[in-house]
């Protein structure tokens, strides 16, 4: 998927946390889920996972799959709390942006059409 | 690049990273390729190994030795060779040659002062003016090479890049002619003629040392090197400017597309 708005930093952290909070997941699966929705490089996700693990928001465990170990990421309680915080912040940010972008939406729509 | 080469390159790029960081990252990408249905296709969706290492270092505040940090920061993966490394090599080479030229210039002036032959060589009768011009052209051109500035990892030759190329080209041609006219019939022949008369190795070595001190051999070396390094510099500078031009064009194109949407 390609988009003109890029997702990075805390927003990408929030997206990764949201996916992991929903279900424990492994690296490749997570990169596919993210890149199906957001236009970001797949290699941008490893530093995010590493950072979230270091900050204590994610933990990892290994599970055998087809004769090899798969590393799963799981959200900790701190991770879920952080996701809640990031969601609240995003809603606030979104409403602020919306207040600027759609102030004169109707007028512009009429003008363009 | 295939996945094997990618992993090898990644390992190299993670050199100097804390062991835990490096192992974790390698493990992640190893698993990534193992999970992908088509690993070679999955590889195309990834950044270059160097960029991955650089992002990891910057985003996660990983402490990395300065040398490795600079290497990663200066890397330009889209280019077949590292321009900054090349530029540094070019500068070092130019500096060595510049010193050799200045050395010879001082020696030549001293000789001329002692023997009062400012205008021509006493032994061959050849005019000395070409020597002065060539030497000065050399000094100027090397100073110009040294003034090359680096911007965002790319070589951005100062406004006078065409002048630099022209001076280098003219100097090379001039040099080849000068080499032919004076050099081979002068110094080399002089050494060559002396050699058969030399009775032993010790005498020849002494002779060689004297000629080095006198600037004969030094001059020969820098002129021969100059014949190689100057055209080489011209080619590299032209490649650099063409590459940056292409890059600028691509950038303009993408900006236009963005504006178009």
Short mmCIF file of C-alpha atoms in Angstrom, two decimals:
data_model
loop_
_atom_site.label_atom_id
_atom_site.label_comp_id
_atom_site.label_asym_id
_atom_site.label_seq_id
_atom_site.Cartn_x
_atom_site.Cartn_y
_atom_site.Cartn_z
CA UNK A 1 0.00 0.00 0.00
CA UNK A 2 1.35 3.39 -0.84
CA UNK A 3 0.40 6.59 0.88
CA UNK A 4 1.61 10.14 0.90
CA UNK A 5 1.65 10.36 4.69
CA UNK A 6 4.46 8.52 6.41
CA UNK A 7 4.13 6.69 9.70
CA UNK A 8 7.13 6.72 11.97
CA UNK A 9 8.25 7.32 15.54
CA UNK A 10 5.65 7.01 18.28
CA UNK A 11 2.82 6.32 15.85
CA UNK A 12 4.66 3.28 14.51
CA UNK A 13 5.34 2.20 18.12
CA UNK A 14 1.59 2.47 18.79
CA UNK A 15 0.69 0.41 15.71
CA UNK A 16 3.17 -2.34 16.63
CA UNK A 17 1.97 -2.36 20.25
CA UNK A 18 -1.66 -2.54 19.13
CA UNK A 19 -1.00 -5.59 16.95
CA UNK A 20 0.98 -7.38 19.64
CA UNK A 21 -1.61 -6.51 22.33
CA UNK A 22 -4.29 -8.12 20.20
CA UNK A 23 -2.37 -11.40 19.77
CA UNK A 24 1.12 -12.67 20.46
CA UNK A 25 2.95 -12.56 17.16
CA UNK A 26 6.32 -13.26 15.52
CA UNK A 27 8.54 -10.89 13.55
CA UNK A 28 7.63 -11.81 9.97
CA UNK A 29 3.90 -11.95 10.68
CA UNK A 30 4.03 -8.55 12.33
CA UNK A 31 5.95 -6.95 9.44
CA UNK A 32 3.37 -8.31 6.99
CA UNK A 33 0.43 -7.03 9.03
CA UNK A 34 1.96 -3.59 9.30
CA UNK A 35 3.10 -3.30 5.69
CA UNK A 36 -0.33 -4.42 4.43
CA UNK A 37 -1.83 -1.35 6.05
CA UNK A 38 0.91 1.22 6.33
CA UNK A 39 3.44 2.38 3.78
CA UNK A 40 6.65 1.72 5.66
CA UNK A 41 9.84 -0.18 5.05
CA UNK A 42 9.69 -3.66 6.53
CA UNK A 43 13.12 -3.20 7.98
CA UNK A 44 11.90 -0.17 9.96
CA UNK A 45 10.05 -2.53 12.29
CA UNK A 46 12.96 -4.36 13.87
CA UNK A 47 14.29 -1.26 15.68
CA UNK A 48 10.74 -0.62 16.95
CA UNK A 49 10.38 -4.16 18.30
CA UNK A 50 13.82 -3.95 19.86
CA UNK A 51 13.07 -0.60 21.49
CA UNK A 52 9.72 -1.71 22.85
CA UNK A 53 11.34 -4.86 24.26
CA UNK A 54 14.11 -2.83 25.87
CA UNK A 55 11.59 -0.45 27.44
CA UNK A 56 9.79 -3.40 28.95
CA UNK A 57 6.61 -3.07 26.86
CA UNK A 58 7.18 -6.38 25.08
CA UNK A 59 8.59 -9.72 26.13
CA UNK A 60 9.69 -12.57 23.93
CA UNK A 61 9.45 -16.32 24.11
CA UNK A 62 10.39 -19.08 21.70
CA UNK A 63 8.09 -21.77 20.37
CA UNK A 64 9.00 -24.62 18.12
CA UNK A 65 7.58 -24.50 14.63
CA UNK A 66 8.47 -26.91 11.83
CA UNK A 67 11.68 -27.95 13.52
CA UNK A 68 12.94 -24.48 14.32
CA UNK A 69 12.33 -21.88 16.97
CA UNK A 70 9.97 -19.03 16.32
CA UNK A 71 10.40 -15.94 18.46
CA UNK A 72 7.06 -14.58 19.63
CA UNK A 73 6.46 -11.08 20.96
CA UNK A 74 3.98 -10.59 23.77
CA UNK A 75 2.77 -7.35 25.37
CA UNK A 76 3.44 -6.79 29.06
CA UNK A 77 1.13 -4.91 31.40
CA UNK A 78 3.35 -1.85 30.94
CA UNK A 79 2.99 -2.33 27.19
CA UNK A 80 -0.81 -2.33 27.44
CA UNK A 81 -0.71 0.77 29.64
CA UNK A 82 1.60 2.44 27.13
CA UNK A 83 -0.75 1.53 24.28
CA UNK A 84 -3.66 3.11 26.16
CA UNK A 85 -1.56 6.25 26.64
CA UNK A 86 -0.54 6.34 22.98
CA UNK A 87 -4.15 5.79 21.86
CA UNK A 88 -5.33 8.73 23.99
CA UNK A 89 -2.54 10.89 22.64
CA UNK A 90 -3.39 9.90 19.07
CA UNK A 91 -7.06 10.79 19.56
CA UNK A 92 -6.07 14.19 20.90
CA UNK A 93 -3.61 14.74 18.06
CA UNK A 94 -6.12 13.56 15.47
CA UNK A 95 -8.84 15.88 16.74
CA UNK A 96 -6.40 18.81 16.69
CA UNK A 97 -5.42 18.05 13.10
CA UNK A 98 -9.04 17.56 12.09
CA UNK A 99 -9.92 20.93 13.56
CA UNK A 100 -7.43 22.53 11.20
CA UNK A 101 -8.03 20.38 8.13
CA UNK A 102 -11.82 20.35 8.10
CA UNK A 103 -12.58 23.82 9.35
CA UNK A 104 -13.70 25.00 5.96
CA UNK A 105 -14.33 21.62 4.41
CA UNK A 106 -17.81 22.44 3.15
CA UNK A 107 -16.75 25.74 1.61
CA UNK A 108 -13.78 24.18 -0.19
CA UNK A 109 -15.89 21.25 -1.39
CA UNK A 110 -18.39 23.62 -2.96
CA UNK A 111 -15.62 25.71 -4.48
CA UNK A 112 -13.86 22.67 -6.02
CA UNK A 113 -17.05 21.12 -7.37
CA UNK B 1 22.30 -9.58 -3.66
CA UNK B 2 20.79 -12.78 -2.34
CA UNK B 3 19.78 -13.55 1.23
CA UNK B 4 23.11 -15.17 2.02
CA UNK B 5 25.01 -12.10 0.85
CA UNK B 6 22.53 -9.90 2.72
CA UNK B 7 23.20 -11.73 6.00
CA UNK B 8 26.93 -11.56 5.40
CA UNK B 9 26.76 -7.84 4.68
CA UNK B 10 24.51 -7.26 7.69
CA UNK B 11 26.96 -9.07 9.95
CA UNK B 12 29.71 -6.85 8.60
CA UNK B 13 27.63 -3.70 9.12
CA UNK B 14 26.87 -4.71 12.71
CA UNK B 15 30.55 -5.03 13.50
CA UNK B 16 31.35 -3.12 16.69
CA UNK B 17 27.74 -3.25 17.93
CA UNK B 18 27.23 -4.82 21.38
CA UNK B 19 27.12 -8.59 20.95
CA UNK B 20 23.55 -8.86 22.18
CA UNK B 21 22.31 -6.22 19.73
CA UNK B 22 24.16 -7.76 16.84
CA UNK B 23 22.99 -11.31 17.58
CA UNK B 24 19.38 -10.26 18.10
CA UNK B 25 19.29 -8.39 14.82
CA UNK B 26 20.89 -11.23 12.86
CA UNK B 27 18.50 -13.69 14.46
CA UNK B 28 15.52 -11.52 13.53
CA UNK B 29 16.45 -11.39 9.85
CA UNK B 30 17.41 -15.07 9.78
CA UNK B 31 13.94 -15.88 11.06
CA UNK B 32 12.42 -13.33 8.69
CA UNK B 33 13.84 -15.14 5.65
CA UNK B 34 12.96 -18.55 7.09
CA UNK B 35 9.33 -17.46 7.47
CA UNK B 36 8.99 -15.81 4.07
CA UNK B 37 7.44 -17.91 1.31
CA UNK B 38 9.84 -16.41 -1.17
CA UNK B 39 12.95 -15.16 0.69
CA UNK B 40 14.50 -13.54 -2.38
CA UNK B 41 11.33 -11.55 -2.99
CA UNK B 42 11.09 -10.63 0.71
CA UNK B 43 14.63 -9.30 0.44
CA UNK B 44 13.53 -6.66 -2.06
CA UNK B 45 11.21 -5.17 0.55
CA UNK B 46 14.05 -4.53 2.94
CA UNK B 47 16.49 -1.65 3.21
CA UNK B 48 20.18 -2.26 2.64
CA UNK B 49 22.15 -3.92 5.47
CA UNK B 50 24.06 -0.72 6.14
CA UNK B 51 20.87 1.30 6.42
CA UNK B 52 19.39 -1.29 8.76
CA UNK B 53 22.46 -1.10 11.00
CA UNK B 54 22.42 2.70 10.86
CA UNK B 55 18.71 2.90 11.79
CA UNK B 56 19.22 0.47 14.64
CA UNK B 57 22.11 2.54 15.92
CA UNK B 58 20.27 5.87 15.67
CA UNK B 59 16.81 4.83 16.83
CA UNK B 60 17.90 2.70 19.74
CA UNK B 61 20.90 4.77 20.85
CA UNK B 62 23.25 1.84 20.41
CA UNK B 63 26.83 2.68 21.33
CA UNK B 64 29.09 1.90 18.39
CA UNK B 65 32.82 2.64 17.90
CA UNK B 66 33.30 5.97 16.14
CA UNK B 67 35.05 4.37 13.17
CA UNK B 68 32.13 2.04 12.47
CA UNK B 69 29.65 4.87 13.08
CA UNK B 70 31.38 7.06 10.51
CA UNK B 71 31.53 4.18 8.07
CA UNK B 72 27.79 3.61 8.33
CA UNK B 73 26.93 7.30 8.22
CA UNK B 74 29.11 7.91 5.20
CA UNK B 75 27.91 4.94 3.23
CA UNK B 76 25.93 5.48 0.08
CA UNK B 77 24.45 2.17 -0.80
CA UNK B 78 23.12 3.22 -4.15
CA UNK B 79 26.63 3.85 -5.39
CA UNK B 80 28.97 1.08 -6.44
CA UNK B 81 31.85 2.52 -4.47
CA UNK B 82 32.15 4.58 -1.37
CA UNK B 83 32.62 8.13 -2.56
CA UNK B 84 33.78 9.47 0.74
CA UNK B 85 36.42 6.78 1.09
CA UNK B 86 37.48 7.41 -2.45
CA UNK B 87 37.66 11.12 -1.77
CA UNK B 88 39.76 10.59 1.31
CA UNK B 89 42.14 8.40 -0.68
CA UNK B 90 42.24 11.01 -3.41
CA UNK B 91 43.10 13.69 -0.85
CA UNK B 92 45.85 11.65 0.74
CA UNK B 93 47.32 10.81 -2.62
CA UNK B 94 47.12 14.43 -3.71
CA UNK B 95 48.81 15.58 -0.52
CA UNK B 96 51.73 13.21 -1.02
CA UNK B 97 52.17 14.34 -4.60
CA UNK B 98 51.83 17.97 -3.60
CA UNK B 99 54.67 17.60 -1.11
CA UNK B 100 56.79 15.87 -3.75
CA UNK B 101 56.20 18.72 -6.17
CA UNK B 102 56.91 21.42 -3.61
CA UNK B 103 60.04 19.54 -2.61
CA UNK B 104 61.25 19.46 -6.17
CA UNK B 105 60.31 23.06 -6.78
CA UNK B 106 62.48 24.16 -3.86
CA UNK B 107 65.35 21.95 -5.04
CA UNK B 108 65.06 23.26 -8.60
CA UNK B 109 65.11 26.88 -7.48
CA UNK B 110 68.11 26.20 -5.27
CA UNK B 111 69.95 24.58 -8.19
CA UNK B 112 69.02 27.38 -10.53
CA UNK B 113 70.14 29.93 -8.01
CA UNK B 114 73.52 28.25 -7.60
CA UNK B 115 74.17 27.61 -11.31
CA UNK B 116 72.31 30.72 -12.57
CA UNK B 117 70.39 28.71 -15.20
CA UNK B 118 66.91 30.02 -14.60
CA UNK B 119 65.86 29.83 -18.23
CA UNK B 120 67.36 26.59 -19.56
CA UNK B 121 69.05 23.38 -18.57
CA UNK B 122 72.78 23.73 -18.91
CA UNK B 123 73.36 20.08 -19.91
CA UNK B 124 70.57 19.63 -22.48
CA UNK B 125 69.85 23.20 -23.43
CA UNK B 126 66.14 22.51 -23.02
CA UNK B 127 63.99 25.45 -21.92
CA UNK B 128 63.06 25.50 -18.25
CA UNK B 129 59.82 27.42 -18.64
CA UNK B 130 57.72 24.28 -19.30
CA UNK B 131 59.05 22.84 -16.06
CA UNK B 132 57.94 25.89 -14.07
CA UNK B 133 54.54 25.99 -15.74
CA UNK B 134 53.96 22.27 -15.26
CA UNK B 135 54.98 22.41 -11.65
CA UNK B 136 52.76 25.38 -10.93
CA UNK B 137 49.87 23.77 -12.79
CA UNK B 138 50.39 20.71 -10.66
CA UNK B 139 50.35 22.71 -7.44
CA UNK B 140 47.18 24.56 -8.50
CA UNK B 141 45.37 21.43 -9.64
CA UNK B 142 46.20 19.50 -6.48
CA UNK B 143 45.15 22.43 -4.33
CA UNK B 144 41.86 22.39 -6.25
CA UNK B 145 41.40 18.68 -5.62
CA UNK B 146 42.03 19.33 -1.95
CA UNK B 147 39.34 22.00 -1.92
CA UNK B 148 36.67 19.44 -2.84
CA UNK B 149 33.98 19.61 -0.21
CA UNK B 150 31.74 16.86 1.04
CA UNK B 151 28.08 17.51 1.42
CA UNK B 152 25.69 14.88 2.72
CA UNK B 153 28.06 12.09 1.78
CA UNK B 154 28.31 13.17 -1.82
CA UNK B 155 31.17 14.85 -3.51
CA UNK B 156 30.07 18.32 -4.32
CA UNK B 157 32.92 19.95 -6.15
CA UNK B 158 32.88 23.69 -5.70
CA UNK B 159 31.49 25.87 -8.44
CA UNK B 160 34.65 25.47 -10.47
CA UNK B 161 34.32 21.73 -11.18
CA UNK B 162 34.66 22.25 -14.92
CA UNK B 163 37.71 24.43 -14.36
CA UNK B 164 39.22 21.69 -12.20
CA UNK B 165 38.59 19.12 -14.93
CA UNK B 166 40.03 21.42 -17.58
CA UNK B 167 43.14 22.21 -15.57
CA UNK B 168 43.67 18.54 -14.82
CA UNK B 169 43.23 17.59 -18.45
CA UNK B 170 45.56 20.30 -19.70
CA UNK B 171 48.13 19.41 -17.08
CA UNK B 172 48.00 15.75 -18.06
CA UNK B 173 48.54 16.53 -21.74
CA UNK B 174 51.23 19.05 -20.93
CA UNK B 175 52.85 16.57 -18.60
CA UNK B 176 52.93 13.78 -21.16
CA UNK B 177 54.61 16.06 -23.64
CA UNK B 178 57.05 17.39 -21.05
CA UNK B 179 57.85 13.88 -19.90
CA UNK B 180 58.63 12.87 -23.43
CA UNK B 181 60.68 15.93 -24.28
CA UNK B 182 62.85 16.37 -21.28
CA UNK B 183 62.37 13.70 -18.77
CA UNK B 184 63.31 10.49 -20.54
CA UNK B 185 66.11 12.13 -22.47
CA UNK B 186 67.33 13.82 -19.34
CA UNK B 187 67.22 12.25 -15.95
CA UNK B 188 66.39 8.67 -16.71
CA UNK B 189 69.01 8.50 -19.41
CA UNK B 190 71.46 10.10 -17.05
CA UNK B 191 70.88 7.40 -14.43
CA UNK B 192 70.86 4.69 -17.10
CA UNK B 193 74.14 5.84 -18.60
CA UNK B 194 75.78 6.01 -15.20
CA UNK B 195 74.77 2.49 -14.29
CA UNK B 196 77.02 0.45 -16.62
CA UNK B 197 80.00 2.46 -15.46
CA UNK B 198 79.19 1.80 -11.83
CA UNK B 199 81.52 -0.92 -10.62
CA UNK B 200 79.36 -2.30 -7.87
CA UNK B 201 75.93 -2.23 -6.29
CA UNK B 202 77.05 0.10 -3.53
CA UNK B 203 78.03 2.77 -6.02
CA UNK B 204 74.78 2.45 -7.87
CA UNK B 205 72.77 2.73 -4.64
CA UNK B 206 74.78 5.81 -3.72
CA UNK B 207 74.07 7.25 -7.13
CA UNK B 208 70.39 6.47 -6.73
CA UNK B 209 70.29 8.11 -3.31
CA UNK B 210 71.98 11.21 -4.65
CA UNK B 211 69.48 11.41 -7.46
CA UNK B 212 66.60 11.02 -4.99
CA UNK B 213 67.97 13.83 -2.87
CA UNK B 214 68.56 15.91 -5.99
CA UNK B 215 64.92 15.44 -6.90
CA UNK B 216 65.48 13.44 -10.10
CA UNK B 217 63.82 10.24 -8.96
CA UNK B 218 61.23 12.10 -6.89
CA UNK B 219 60.27 14.03 -9.95
CA UNK B 220 60.10 10.90 -12.05
CA UNK B 221 57.88 9.15 -9.53
CA UNK B 222 55.42 11.98 -9.10
CA UNK B 223 55.25 12.60 -12.82
CA UNK B 224 54.57 8.98 -13.62
CA UNK B 225 52.02 8.82 -10.80
CA UNK B 226 50.65 12.12 -12.00
CA UNK B 227 50.05 10.65 -15.44
CA UNK B 228 47.89 8.00 -13.80
CA UNK B 229 46.27 9.92 -11.00
CA UNK B 230 45.25 13.01 -12.91
CA UNK B 231 43.20 11.31 -15.65
CA UNK B 232 41.86 9.00 -12.93
CA UNK B 233 40.74 12.06 -10.95
CA UNK B 234 39.08 13.52 -14.01
CA UNK B 235 37.14 10.32 -14.67
CA UNK B 236 36.07 10.00 -11.03
CA UNK B 237 35.03 13.63 -10.82
CA UNK B 238 32.99 13.34 -14.00
CA UNK B 239 31.33 10.13 -12.70
CA UNK B 240 30.56 11.87 -9.40
CA UNK B 241 28.96 14.87 -11.05
CA UNK B 242 26.94 12.67 -13.45
CA UNK B 243 25.73 10.54 -10.56
CA UNK B 244 24.69 13.54 -8.49
CA UNK B 245 22.98 14.98 -11.59
CA UNK B 246 21.01 11.73 -12.05
CA UNK B 247 20.14 11.74 -8.37
CA UNK B 248 18.95 15.35 -8.58
CA UNK B 249 16.84 14.48 -11.64
CA UNK B 250 15.24 11.55 -9.81
CA UNK B 251 14.58 13.78 -6.85
CA UNK B 252 12.96 16.40 -9.09
CA UNK B 253 10.87 13.70 -10.72
CA UNK B 254 9.62 12.34 -7.40
CA UNK B 255 8.85 15.87 -6.22
CA UNK B 256 6.84 16.46 -9.38
CA UNK B 257 4.93 13.23 -8.84
CA UNK B 258 4.25 14.21 -5.27
CA UNK B 259 3.07 17.64 -6.31
CA UNK B 260 0.97 16.05 -9.02
CA UNK B 261 -0.91 13.97 -6.49
#
